mmCIF file of C-alpha atoms and ligand atoms in Angstrom:
data_model
loop_
_atom_site.group_PDB
_atom_site.id
_atom_site.type_symbol
_atom_site.label_atom_id
_atom_site.label_comp_id
_atom_site.label_asym_id
_atom_site.label_seq_id
_atom_site.Cartn_x
_atom_site.Cartn_y
_atom_site.Cartn_z
ATOM 1 C CA MET A 1 0.000 0.000 0.000
ATOM 2 C CA ASN A 2 1.239 3.487 -0.736
ATOM 3 C CA ASN A 3 1.000 6.199 1.917
ATOM 4 C CA GLU A 4 -2.275 7.614 0.673
ATOM 5 C CA ALA A 5 -3.928 4.187 0.604
ATOM 6 C CA LYS A 6 -2.708 3.436 4.155
ATOM 7 C CA HIS A 7 -4.057 6.764 5.331
ATOM 8 C CA ARG A 8 -7.395 6.102 3.620
ATOM 9 C CA ALA A 9 -7.633 2.629 5.178
ATOM 10 C CA GLY A 10 -7.035 4.226 8.589
ATOM 11 C CA ARG A 11 -9.767 6.820 8.036
ATOM 12 C CA ASN A 12 -12.159 4.078 6.922
ATOM 13 C CA MET A 13 -11.523 2.044 10.052
ATOM 14 C CA VAL A 14 -12.130 5.118 12.235
ATOM 15 C CA LYS A 15 -15.284 5.986 10.295
ATOM 16 C CA ALA A 16 -16.651 2.453 10.712
ATOM 17 C CA ARG A 17 -16.074 2.697 14.473
ATOM 18 C CA PHE A 18 -17.726 6.151 14.624
ATOM 19 C CA HIS A 19 -20.698 4.781 12.671
ATOM 20 C CA GLU A 20 -21.100 1.938 15.121
ATOM 21 C CA TYR A 21 -20.843 4.372 18.038
ATOM 22 C CA TYR A 22 -23.525 6.717 16.694
ATOM 23 C CA ARG A 23 -25.793 3.793 15.810
ATOM 24 C CA ARG A 24 -25.782 2.735 19.466
ATOM 25 C CA ASN A 25 -25.470 6.083 21.225
ATOM 26 C CA ARG A 26 -27.623 8.520 19.303
ATOM 27 C CA GLU A 27 -29.515 9.262 22.506
ATOM 28 C CA ASN A 28 -26.335 10.402 24.304
ATOM 29 C CA ILE A 29 -25.925 13.389 22.031
ATOM 30 C CA THR A 30 -26.923 16.437 24.048
ATOM 31 C CA PRO A 31 -28.612 18.997 21.802
ATOM 32 C CA PRO A 32 -28.072 22.608 22.863
ATOM 33 C CA LYS A 33 -30.769 24.826 24.349
ATOM 34 C CA SER A 34 -33.065 26.270 21.627
ATOM 35 C CA MET A 35 -31.577 23.894 19.059
ATOM 36 C CA GLY A 36 -33.845 25.138 16.266
ATOM 37 C CA GLN A 37 -32.152 28.557 16.399
ATOM 38 C CA ARG A 38 -28.625 27.160 16.067
ATOM 39 C CA GLU A 39 -26.468 26.528 13.046
ATOM 40 C CA PHE A 40 -24.900 23.058 12.934
ATOM 41 C CA GLY A 41 -21.645 22.193 11.181
ATOM 42 C CA PHE A 42 -20.166 18.798 10.328
ATOM 43 C CA LEU A 43 -16.610 17.989 9.392
ATOM 44 C CA LEU A 44 -16.648 14.981 7.104
ATOM 45 C CA PHE A 45 -14.123 12.171 6.862
ATOM 46 C CA VAL A 46 -13.517 13.251 3.271
ATOM 47 C CA GLU A 47 -10.451 15.424 3.859
ATOM 48 C CA GLY A 48 -11.285 18.922 4.992
ATOM 49 C CA VAL A 49 -14.918 19.018 3.815
ATOM 50 C CA MET A 50 -17.150 20.977 6.174
ATOM 51 C CA LEU A 51 -20.937 20.918 5.884
ATOM 52 C CA ARG A 52 -22.329 24.106 7.393
ATOM 53 C CA HIS A 53 -25.546 26.111 7.711
ATOM 54 C CA LYS A 54 -27.626 23.101 8.761
ATOM 55 C CA SER A 55 -30.415 23.289 11.308
ATOM 56 C CA PHE A 56 -32.542 20.784 13.208
ATOM 57 C CA ASN A 57 -35.670 21.237 15.240
ATOM 58 C CA GLN A 58 -35.681 17.859 16.947
ATOM 59 C CA PRO A 59 -32.933 15.796 18.585
ATOM 60 C CA SER A 60 -34.172 12.800 16.568
ATOM 61 C CA GLU A 61 -33.613 14.652 13.242
ATOM 62 C CA LEU A 62 -30.081 15.514 14.303
ATOM 63 C CA GLY A 63 -29.422 11.935 15.392
ATOM 64 C CA LYS A 64 -30.653 10.535 12.074
ATOM 65 C CA PHE A 65 -28.519 12.973 10.120
ATOM 66 C CA ILE A 66 -25.411 12.068 12.142
ATOM 67 C CA GLU A 67 -25.987 8.366 11.686
ATOM 68 C CA ALA A 68 -26.449 8.807 7.943
ATOM 69 C CA THR A 69 -23.424 11.054 7.306
ATOM 70 C CA VAL A 70 -21.042 9.837 10.083
ATOM 71 C CA PRO A 71 -19.025 13.067 10.427
ATOM 72 C CA SER A 72 -15.586 13.101 12.060
ATOM 73 C CA ASP A 73 -16.489 16.173 14.149
ATOM 74 C CA ILE A 74 -19.798 17.844 15.001
ATOM 75 C CA TYR A 75 -20.280 21.498 15.921
ATOM 76 C CA TYR A 76 -23.084 23.944 16.652
ATOM 77 C CA SER A 77 -23.182 27.714 16.808
ATOM 78 C CA ALA A 78 -22.873 29.507 20.117
ATOM 79 C CA ALA A 79 -25.129 31.988 18.324
ATOM 80 C CA TYR A 80 -28.930 31.996 17.990
ATOM 81 C CA TYR A 81 -30.367 32.909 14.592
ATOM 82 C CA MET A 82 -33.755 33.671 13.046
ATOM 83 C CA ASP A 83 -32.811 31.497 10.068
ATOM 84 C CA PRO A 84 -29.773 29.285 10.808
ATOM 85 C CA GLU A 85 -29.721 27.806 7.295
ATOM 86 C CA ALA A 86 -29.430 31.174 5.493
ATOM 87 C CA PRO A 87 -26.057 32.524 4.299
ATOM 88 C CA MET A 88 -24.047 34.200 7.064
ATOM 89 C CA ASP A 89 -25.160 37.779 6.362
ATOM 90 C CA ARG A 90 -28.843 36.838 6.223
ATOM 91 C CA LYS A 91 -29.103 34.518 9.223
ATOM 92 C CA GLY A 92 -30.505 37.203 11.565
ATOM 93 C CA TRP A 93 -28.269 36.993 14.653
ATOM 94 C CA THR A 94 -30.325 37.288 17.846
ATOM 95 C CA GLY A 95 -27.652 36.552 20.435
ATOM 96 C CA SER A 96 -24.881 34.207 21.443
ATOM 97 C CA ASP A 97 -23.835 32.174 24.470
ATOM 98 C CA LEU A 98 -20.671 33.362 26.172
ATOM 99 C CA ILE A 99 -18.108 30.679 25.404
ATOM 100 C CA PHE A 100 -14.547 29.956 26.472
ATOM 101 C CA ASP A 101 -11.977 27.580 25.079
ATOM 102 C CA ILE A 102 -9.249 26.299 27.358
ATOM 103 C CA ASP A 103 -6.725 24.264 25.446
ATOM 104 C CA ALA A 104 -3.327 22.867 26.384
ATOM 105 C CA ASP A 105 -2.123 24.481 23.138
ATOM 106 C CA HIS A 106 -2.235 27.811 24.962
ATOM 107 C CA ILE A 107 -0.673 26.627 28.199
ATOM 108 C CA GLU A 108 3.089 26.331 28.620
ATOM 109 C CA THR A 109 3.933 22.816 29.776
ATOM 110 C CA GLU A 110 7.357 21.194 29.749
ATOM 111 C CA CYS A 111 5.968 17.812 28.652
ATOM 112 C CA LYS A 112 5.062 19.159 25.209
ATOM 113 C CA LYS A 113 8.739 19.016 24.286
ATOM 114 C CA ILE A 114 8.470 15.258 24.763
ATOM 115 C CA HIS A 115 5.070 14.391 23.270
ATOM 116 C CA ASP A 116 4.531 17.067 20.587
ATOM 117 C CA ARG A 117 6.496 16.936 17.326
ATOM 118 C CA TRP A 118 6.956 19.151 14.289
ATOM 119 C CA ARG A 119 8.275 18.238 10.878
ATOM 120 C CA CYS A 120 9.430 20.628 8.132
ATOM 121 C CA ASP A 121 7.247 20.069 5.051
ATOM 122 C CA ALA A 122 10.152 20.948 2.739
ATOM 123 C CA CYS A 123 13.153 19.032 4.078
ATOM 124 C CA GLY A 124 11.735 16.672 6.716
ATOM 125 C CA THR A 125 13.764 18.069 9.621
ATOM 126 C CA SER A 126 11.857 17.373 12.845
ATOM 127 C CA GLY A 127 11.935 18.276 16.506
ATOM 128 C CA GLY A 128 10.002 18.313 19.794
ATOM 129 C CA GLY A 129 7.552 20.948 21.105
ATOM 130 C CA LYS A 130 6.238 23.837 19.037
ATOM 131 C CA PRO A 131 7.690 24.355 15.520
ATOM 132 C CA PRO A 132 10.290 27.131 15.083
ATOM 133 C CA MET A 133 9.463 30.242 13.029
ATOM 134 C CA ILE A 134 11.774 29.027 10.266
ATOM 135 C CA CYS A 135 13.314 25.612 9.674
ATOM 136 C CA PRO A 136 16.873 25.585 11.046
ATOM 137 C CA LYS A 137 18.035 23.514 8.062
ATOM 138 C CA CYS A 138 16.277 24.786 4.924
ATOM 139 C CA LYS A 139 14.667 28.037 6.230
ATOM 140 C CA GLY A 140 11.258 26.627 5.231
ATOM 141 C CA GLN A 141 8.220 28.037 7.020
ATOM 142 C CA ARG A 142 5.668 25.255 6.673
ATOM 143 C CA PHE A 143 5.477 22.500 9.252
ATOM 144 C CA THR A 144 3.278 19.546 10.059
ATOM 145 C CA GLU A 145 2.554 19.387 13.778
ATOM 146 C CA THR A 146 1.534 16.335 15.769
ATOM 147 C CA THR A 147 0.136 17.136 19.206
ATOM 148 C CA TRP A 148 -0.692 14.589 21.886
ATOM 149 C CA MET A 149 -2.794 14.807 24.963
ATOM 150 C CA CYS A 150 -1.201 13.863 28.255
ATOM 151 C CA ARG A 151 -2.164 13.828 31.898
ATOM 152 C CA GLU A 152 0.075 16.751 32.809
ATOM 153 C CA CYS A 153 -1.331 19.004 30.059
ATOM 154 C CA LEU A 154 -4.893 17.997 30.941
ATOM 155 C CA GLU A 155 -4.303 18.708 34.652
ATOM 156 C CA GLU A 156 -3.111 22.200 33.736
ATOM 157 C CA ALA A 157 -6.197 22.687 31.563
ATOM 158 C CA LYS A 158 -8.346 21.576 34.501
ATOM 159 C CA ILE A 159 -6.730 24.179 36.781
ATOM 160 C CA GLU A 160 -7.466 26.874 34.192
ATOM 161 C CA ALA A 161 -11.081 25.691 33.885
ATOM 162 C CA SER A 162 -11.545 25.887 37.673
ATOM 163 C CA LYS A 163 -10.036 29.381 37.782
ATOM 164 C CA LEU A 164 -12.311 30.536 34.977
ATOM 165 C CA ILE A 165 -15.472 29.145 36.583
ATOM 166 C CA ASP A 166 -14.512 30.733 39.901
ATOM 167 C CA LEU A 167 -13.998 34.097 38.182
ATOM 168 C CA LEU A 168 -17.313 33.876 36.341
ATOM 169 C CA ILE A 169 -19.254 33.023 39.474
ATOM 170 C CA ARG A 170 -17.508 35.298 41.984
ATOM 171 C CA ASP A 171 -16.620 38.334 39.887
ATOM 172 C CA PHE A 172 -19.351 38.286 37.223
ATOM 173 C CA GLY A 173 -22.183 36.914 39.334
ATOM 174 C CA VAL A 174 -22.928 34.075 36.900
ATOM 175 C CA ASN A 175 -25.246 31.425 38.370
ATOM 176 C CA HIS A 176 -23.913 27.894 38.819
ATOM 177 C CA GLU A 177 -26.763 26.541 36.688
ATOM 178 C CA GLU A 178 -25.813 28.759 33.753
ATOM 179 C CA VAL A 179 -22.294 27.341 33.515
ATOM 180 C CA ASN A 180 -21.878 24.332 31.245
ATOM 181 C CA LEU A 181 -18.513 22.614 31.341
ATOM 182 C CA ASN A 182 -17.440 20.202 28.614
ATOM 183 C CA PHE A 183 -14.281 18.208 28.027
ATOM 184 C CA SER A 184 -13.345 18.744 24.366
ATOM 185 C CA GLY A 185 -12.270 15.156 23.725
ATOM 186 C CA HIS A 186 -8.694 16.268 23.094
ATOM 187 C CA ARG A 187 -6.566 18.733 25.054
ATOM 188 C CA GLY A 188 -8.956 20.965 26.918
ATOM 189 C CA TYR A 189 -12.312 22.193 28.140
ATOM 190 C CA HIS A 190 -15.079 24.363 26.761
ATOM 191 C CA ILE A 191 -17.163 26.502 29.060
ATOM 192 C CA HIS A 192 -20.523 27.798 27.848
ATOM 193 C CA VAL A 193 -22.487 30.400 29.766
ATOM 194 C CA GLU A 194 -26.126 30.336 28.683
ATOM 195 C CA SER A 195 -27.510 33.519 30.162
ATOM 196 C CA GLU A 196 -29.812 36.306 29.047
ATOM 197 C CA VAL A 197 -27.410 38.794 30.648
ATOM 198 C CA PHE A 198 -24.571 37.991 28.251
ATOM 199 C CA LYS A 199 -26.577 36.842 25.241
ATOM 200 C CA ASN A 200 -26.715 40.167 23.417
ATOM 201 C CA LEU A 201 -23.159 41.333 24.051
ATOM 202 C CA GLY A 202 -21.192 42.160 20.902
ATOM 203 C CA SER A 203 -17.558 41.295 20.192
ATOM 204 C CA ASP A 204 -16.172 44.441 21.839
ATOM 205 C CA GLU A 205 -18.011 43.834 25.078
ATOM 206 C CA ARG A 206 -16.864 40.215 25.080
ATOM 207 C CA LYS A 207 -13.311 41.453 24.564
ATOM 208 C CA GLU A 208 -13.669 43.505 27.762
ATOM 209 C CA ILE A 209 -14.612 40.333 29.630
ATOM 210 C CA VAL A 210 -11.597 38.543 28.111
ATOM 211 C CA ASP A 211 -9.303 41.393 29.185
ATOM 212 C CA TYR A 212 -10.586 41.151 32.738
ATOM 213 C CA LEU A 213 -10.119 37.369 32.868
ATOM 214 C CA THR A 214 -6.622 37.517 31.395
ATOM 215 C CA GLY A 215 -5.582 40.468 33.559
ATOM 216 C CA LEU A 216 -4.834 42.591 30.487
ATOM 217 C CA GLY A 217 -4.321 46.235 31.378
ATOM 218 C CA LEU A 218 -4.544 45.512 35.096
ATOM 219 C CA ASP A 219 -3.647 48.760 36.892
ATOM 220 C CA LEU A 220 -1.985 48.151 40.241
ATOM 221 C CA LYS A 221 -2.434 51.807 41.217
ATOM 222 C CA LEU A 222 -6.181 51.546 40.757
ATOM 223 C CA LEU A 223 -6.153 48.396 42.844
ATOM 224 C CA ASN A 224 -4.150 50.242 45.501
ATOM 225 C CA LEU A 225 -1.352 47.739 45.203
ATOM 226 C CA SER A 226 1.507 49.875 43.924
ATOM 227 C CA TYR A 227 4.774 50.189 45.805
ATOM 228 C CA PRO A 228 5.593 51.098 48.477
ATOM 229 C CA PRO A 229 2.790 49.300 50.250
ATOM 230 C CA GLY A 230 2.979 51.869 53.083
ATOM 231 C CA GLU A 231 1.943 54.707 50.791
ATOM 232 C CA SER A 232 -1.289 53.098 49.754
ATOM 233 C CA ASP A 233 -3.945 51.863 52.120
ATOM 234 C CA ILE A 234 -3.056 48.227 51.839
ATOM 235 C CA SER A 235 -1.299 47.553 55.116
ATOM 236 C CA GLY A 236 -3.641 45.629 57.286
ATOM 237 C CA LYS A 237 -6.423 45.750 54.719
ATOM 238 C CA PHE A 238 -5.135 43.690 51.824
ATOM 239 C CA THR A 239 -6.768 40.329 52.387
ATOM 240 C CA VAL A 240 -7.699 37.174 50.529
ATOM 241 C CA HIS A 241 -11.344 38.145 51.019
ATOM 242 C CA ASP A 242 -11.082 41.355 48.966
ATOM 243 C CA PRO A 243 -13.394 41.392 45.939
ATOM 244 C CA GLY A 244 -12.173 41.174 42.334
ATOM 245 C CA TRP A 245 -8.551 41.217 41.319
ATOM 246 C CA ARG A 246 -7.294 42.494 44.719
ATOM 247 C CA GLY A 247 -8.555 39.315 46.368
ATOM 248 C CA ARG A 248 -7.246 37.172 43.494
ATOM 249 C CA ILE A 249 -3.780 38.676 43.827
ATOM 250 C CA ALA A 250 -3.908 38.290 47.606
ATOM 251 C CA ARG A 251 -4.873 34.620 47.279
ATOM 252 C CA SER A 252 -2.061 34.030 44.795
ATOM 253 C CA ILE A 253 0.453 35.746 47.066
ATOM 254 C CA GLU A 254 -0.757 33.632 49.951
ATOM 255 C CA GLU A 255 -0.252 30.581 47.758
ATOM 256 C CA ILE A 256 3.269 31.760 46.915
ATOM 257 C CA ILE A 257 4.457 32.697 50.377
ATOM 258 C CA LEU A 258 2.755 30.069 52.443
ATOM 259 C CA ARG A 259 2.717 26.926 50.431
ATOM 260 C CA MET A 260 5.377 26.754 47.774
ATOM 261 C CA ASP A 261 8.723 25.077 48.338
ATOM 262 C CA ARG A 262 12.013 26.368 46.950
ATOM 263 C CA GLU A 263 11.709 24.328 43.757
ATOM 264 C CA PRO A 264 8.257 25.481 42.557
ATOM 265 C CA LEU A 265 9.173 29.019 43.633
ATOM 266 C CA GLY A 266 12.226 28.723 41.383
ATOM 267 C CA LYS A 267 10.004 27.438 38.584
ATOM 268 C CA LEU A 268 7.888 30.572 38.950
ATOM 269 C CA GLY A 269 10.992 32.455 37.870
ATOM 270 C CA LEU A 270 11.685 34.163 41.200
ATOM 271 C CA ARG A 271 15.327 35.012 41.926
ATOM 272 C CA ARG A 272 17.158 33.077 44.624
ATOM 273 C CA GLU A 273 17.304 36.040 47.037
ATOM 274 C CA VAL A 274 13.536 36.507 46.701
ATOM 275 C CA ILE A 275 12.923 32.835 47.404
ATOM 276 C CA GLU A 276 15.125 32.947 50.490
ATOM 277 C CA SER A 277 13.341 36.040 51.781
ATOM 278 C CA ILE A 278 9.987 34.306 51.279
ATOM 279 C CA ILE A 279 11.153 31.232 53.202
ATOM 280 C CA GLU A 280 12.546 33.501 55.930
ATOM 281 C CA TYR A 281 9.278 35.466 56.268
ATOM 282 C CA ARG A 282 7.280 32.278 56.353
ATOM 283 C CA LYS A 283 9.041 31.228 59.543
ATOM 284 C CA ASN A 284 8.132 34.461 61.284
ATOM 285 C CA ILE A 285 4.812 35.679 60.111
ATOM 286 C CA GLY A 286 2.278 32.892 60.256
ATOM 287 C CA LYS A 287 -0.582 33.678 57.956
ATOM 288 C CA ASP A 288 -0.862 37.455 57.590
ATOM 289 C CA ILE A 289 0.013 38.737 54.119
ATOM 290 C CA SER A 290 0.037 42.368 55.248
ATOM 291 C CA GLU A 291 2.855 41.597 57.654
ATOM 292 C CA PHE A 292 4.888 40.164 54.822
ATOM 293 C CA ILE A 293 4.375 42.934 52.303
ATOM 294 C CA LYS A 294 5.127 45.725 54.799
ATOM 295 C CA ASP A 295 8.823 44.952 54.709
ATOM 296 C CA VAL A 296 9.615 43.708 51.194
ATOM 297 C CA ASP A 297 11.759 45.850 48.931
ATOM 298 C CA ARG A 298 10.405 47.356 45.722
ATOM 299 C CA LYS A 299 11.973 44.775 43.414
ATOM 300 C CA THR A 300 10.682 41.794 45.380
ATOM 301 C CA TRP A 301 7.220 43.318 45.629
ATOM 302 C CA ARG A 302 7.087 43.876 41.884
ATOM 303 C CA GLN A 303 8.311 40.366 41.185
ATOM 304 C CA ILE A 304 5.811 38.761 43.558
ATOM 305 C CA ILE A 305 2.871 40.802 42.263
ATOM 306 C CA HIS A 306 3.828 39.886 38.717
ATOM 307 C CA LYS A 307 3.925 36.194 39.613
ATOM 308 C CA ALA A 308 0.680 36.453 41.560
ATOM 309 C CA VAL A 309 -1.070 37.950 38.535
ATOM 310 C CA THR A 310 0.403 35.250 36.293
ATOM 311 C CA LEU A 311 -0.961 32.565 38.619
ATOM 312 C CA ALA A 312 -4.389 34.174 38.930
ATOM 313 C CA LYS A 313 -5.132 35.054 35.311
ATOM 314 C CA VAL A 314 -6.876 32.574 33.047
ATOM 315 C CA ASN A 315 -5.298 31.067 29.930
ATOM 316 C CA ILE A 316 -8.007 31.094 27.270
ATOM 317 C CA ASP A 317 -8.101 31.214 23.494
ATOM 318 C CA THR A 318 -9.268 34.827 23.359
ATOM 319 C CA VAL A 319 -10.452 34.658 19.727
ATOM 320 C CA VAL A 320 -13.101 32.035 20.547
ATOM 321 C CA THR A 321 -14.828 34.220 23.140
ATOM 322 C CA THR A 322 -14.984 37.358 20.994
ATOM 323 C CA ASP A 323 -16.268 35.553 17.862
ATOM 324 C CA ILE A 324 -20.059 35.822 18.133
ATOM 325 C CA HIS A 325 -20.651 33.381 15.249
ATOM 326 C CA ARG A 326 -18.346 30.662 16.534
ATOM 327 C CA LEU A 327 -19.107 26.987 15.993
ATOM 328 C CA ILE A 328 -18.259 24.869 19.014
ATOM 329 C CA ARG A 329 -18.068 21.116 19.528
ATOM 330 C CA LEU A 330 -21.343 19.416 20.457
ATOM 331 C CA PRO A 331 -21.160 17.471 23.758
ATOM 332 C CA GLY A 332 -21.816 13.747 23.492
ATOM 333 C CA THR A 333 -20.165 13.529 20.048
ATOM 334 C CA LEU A 334 -16.786 12.052 19.104
ATOM 335 C CA ASN A 335 -13.633 14.063 18.561
ATOM 336 C CA GLY A 336 -12.060 13.155 15.204
ATOM 337 C CA LYS A 337 -8.566 13.934 16.511
ATOM 338 C CA THR A 338 -8.761 11.259 19.218
ATOM 339 C CA GLY A 339 -11.921 9.145 19.065
ATOM 340 C CA LEU A 340 -12.748 10.297 22.596
ATOM 341 C CA LYS A 341 -16.188 11.577 23.567
ATOM 342 C CA ALA A 342 -16.586 15.314 24.019
ATOM 343 C CA SER A 343 -18.289 15.072 27.388
ATOM 344 C CA LYS A 344 -20.325 17.198 29.725
ATOM 345 C CA VAL A 345 -18.686 17.430 33.162
ATOM 346 C CA ASN A 346 -20.428 18.390 36.369
ATOM 347 C CA VAL A 347 -18.532 21.395 37.734
ATOM 348 C CA LYS A 348 -18.391 19.911 41.208
ATOM 349 C CA ASP A 349 -17.003 16.641 39.793
ATOM 350 C CA LEU A 350 -14.188 18.359 37.871
ATOM 351 C CA PRO A 351 -11.411 17.628 40.419
ATOM 352 C CA ARG A 352 -12.138 13.896 40.174
ATOM 353 C CA PHE A 353 -12.963 13.794 36.454
ATOM 354 C CA ASP A 354 -10.523 11.630 34.503
ATOM 355 C CA PRO A 355 -10.673 12.757 30.848
ATOM 356 C CA LEU A 356 -8.380 9.969 29.650
ATOM 357 C CA LYS A 357 -10.552 7.253 31.145
ATOM 358 C CA GLU A 358 -14.165 8.387 31.391
ATOM 359 C CA THR A 359 -14.483 9.485 27.758
ATOM 360 C CA VAL A 360 -13.345 6.282 26.050
ATOM 361 C CA ALA A 361 -15.911 5.295 23.406
ATOM 362 C CA PHE A 362 -14.915 1.952 21.898
ATOM 363 C CA GLU A 363 -14.690 -1.689 22.914
ATOM 364 C CA GLY A 364 -12.804 -4.648 21.484
ATOM 365 C CA GLU A 365 -9.404 -4.645 19.769
ATOM 366 C CA GLU A 366 -7.815 -3.596 16.498
ATOM 367 C CA ARG A 367 -4.581 -4.717 14.842
ATOM 368 C CA ILE A 368 -2.568 -1.818 13.470
ATOM 369 C CA HIS A 369 0.872 -0.918 12.217
ATOM 370 C CA ILE A 370 2.270 2.006 14.227
ATOM 371 C CA GLU A 371 4.750 4.201 12.391
ATOM 372 C CA GLU A 372 5.704 6.374 15.322
ATOM 373 C CA ALA A 373 4.100 7.409 18.609
ATOM 374 C CA PRO A 374 5.342 8.774 21.926
ATOM 375 C CA ARG A 375 4.386 7.125 25.225
ATOM 376 C CA PHE A 376 0.717 7.932 25.847
ATOM 377 C CA GLU A 377 -2.104 7.108 28.241
ATOM 378 C CA ILE A 378 -5.697 6.177 27.481
ATOM 379 C CA GLY A 379 -8.390 4.151 29.228
ATOM 380 C CA GLY A 380 -6.284 3.838 32.386
ATOM 381 C CA GLU A 381 -3.316 2.180 30.627
ATOM 382 C CA GLU A 382 -0.047 3.460 29.227
ATOM 383 C CA TYR A 383 1.243 2.486 25.777
ATOM 384 C CA GLY A 384 4.357 3.042 23.701
ATOM 385 C CA PRO A 385 6.570 4.620 22.677
ATOM 386 C CA PHE A 386 6.247 2.812 19.340
ATOM 387 C CA LYS A 387 8.277 2.860 16.170
ATOM 388 C CA ASP A 388 7.467 0.765 13.084
ATOM 389 C CA VAL A 389 5.693 -2.136 14.787
ATOM 390 C CA ASP A 390 2.540 -4.195 14.323
ATOM 391 C CA GLU A 391 0.423 -4.286 17.501
ATOM 392 C CA THR A 392 -2.974 -5.531 18.620
ATOM 393 C CA LEU A 393 -4.327 -2.848 20.941
ATOM 394 C CA PRO A 394 -7.620 -2.083 22.695
ATOM 395 C CA ALA A 395 -9.793 -0.296 20.138
ATOM 396 C CA HIS A 396 -9.705 3.089 21.944
ATOM 397 C CA ALA A 397 -5.869 3.123 21.826
ATOM 398 C CA ALA A 398 -5.750 1.916 18.208
ATOM 399 C CA ILE A 399 -8.357 4.474 17.080
ATOM 400 C CA LEU A 400 -6.431 7.260 18.828
ATOM 401 C CA LEU A 401 -3.298 6.308 16.859
ATOM 402 C CA LEU A 402 -5.277 6.118 13.604
ATOM 403 C CA CYS A 403 -6.897 9.513 14.296
ATOM 404 C CA LYS A 404 -3.456 10.981 14.889
ATOM 405 C CA GLY A 405 -2.275 9.583 11.560
ATOM 406 C CA SER A 406 0.486 7.660 13.358
ATOM 407 C CA ALA A 407 -0.771 4.211 12.339
ATOM 408 C CA TYR A 408 -2.710 2.285 9.709
ATOM 409 C CA PRO A 409 -4.691 -0.975 9.794
ATOM 410 C CA VAL A 410 -2.863 -4.243 9.315
ATOM 411 C CA VAL A 411 -4.734 -6.090 6.605
ATOM 412 C CA LYS A 412 -5.238 -9.766 7.338
ATOM 413 C CA PRO A 413 -3.847 -11.888 4.471
ATOM 414 C CA ILE A 414 -6.556 -13.689 2.508
ATOM 415 C CA VAL A 415 -6.112 -17.486 2.736
HETATM 416 ZN ZN1 ZN B 1 13.364 22.333 6.418
HETATM 417 ZN ZN1 ZN B 2 1.719 17.220 28.205
#
């Protein structure tokens, strides 16, 4: 088989599995609120073809359509329209949910250097982590990237999701019931706020929300947190219970000075002298942040505030939130990059939610040839690393490798 035929055989195997899944689990697909006012989009297994501007009034219609077309990925609009099937400029936008995308792609993690790869399209030079701006060998600028999900990246994404939900509830007064949390089926979480309060906000207003969440343009003077602490009113009054960003910064500082050991403090990028002064203060002051900040020098104060803001701000894909026509993955459907289920998660269950185990969709085994794959985890087991081997693996692991384009089916010889 040539490369294209192997690739096609892999896609066919994945499609057959997806078909089987949707045949049995049509009822698990969770249609969005007011589904008749939403635009639906379907990415097909035929390379790159996207079917858009579809609409459905009943969950059963949607289910039938999915079973008949077997798309690789299924999306719906965060927006509500008068006529979802009309061309974009004639749909009649009537509002949009407030949505957030948290993806390991936007979070710095060390492990990416191990499990993510890039390859220069021109000369084949490859390396770990994110691709360089230009290829070090041929100066080419086009790369093929292979990204993998891993526990460490997903834990970081989970922390960001918790921070975001906390911000929405505490600082924006969003109700618990209006927050929908979904695992994307790959490297992150989507958060949808379905609320009349936010529904009619335009892009600019949504950008203001993004700026607040990401701490963009945060003014320490306005927060009464500029140096020296003595000159503002913070001594004795700066507490973890303060509202808004003051409280967030206070809680981060508390985290920094009370709980972190030398090593994580070093990882935060603090200088050695600062770390030693933190450890020294910790011995003397007990739990009062005001006591600590009274005596720190200007440089240390600035460094700690900067780190506190970095810890407290949320890492989101800002473009997703400001795009009021965005299509977003439908919960209960399969992710074509992994074969995992995009799944609704109860906010209170998030700390215990295991995205690599609870979202597995397939049973049985498949025999595949693996060209190359790093060590990875799925369904509670670890596999690999693999290089040019035939393996019989549980279907969820095999499908993941096929989805990633790292493997192709081993065809049984005809006897
Ligand atoms: Zn190159
Ligand atoms: Zn990772």
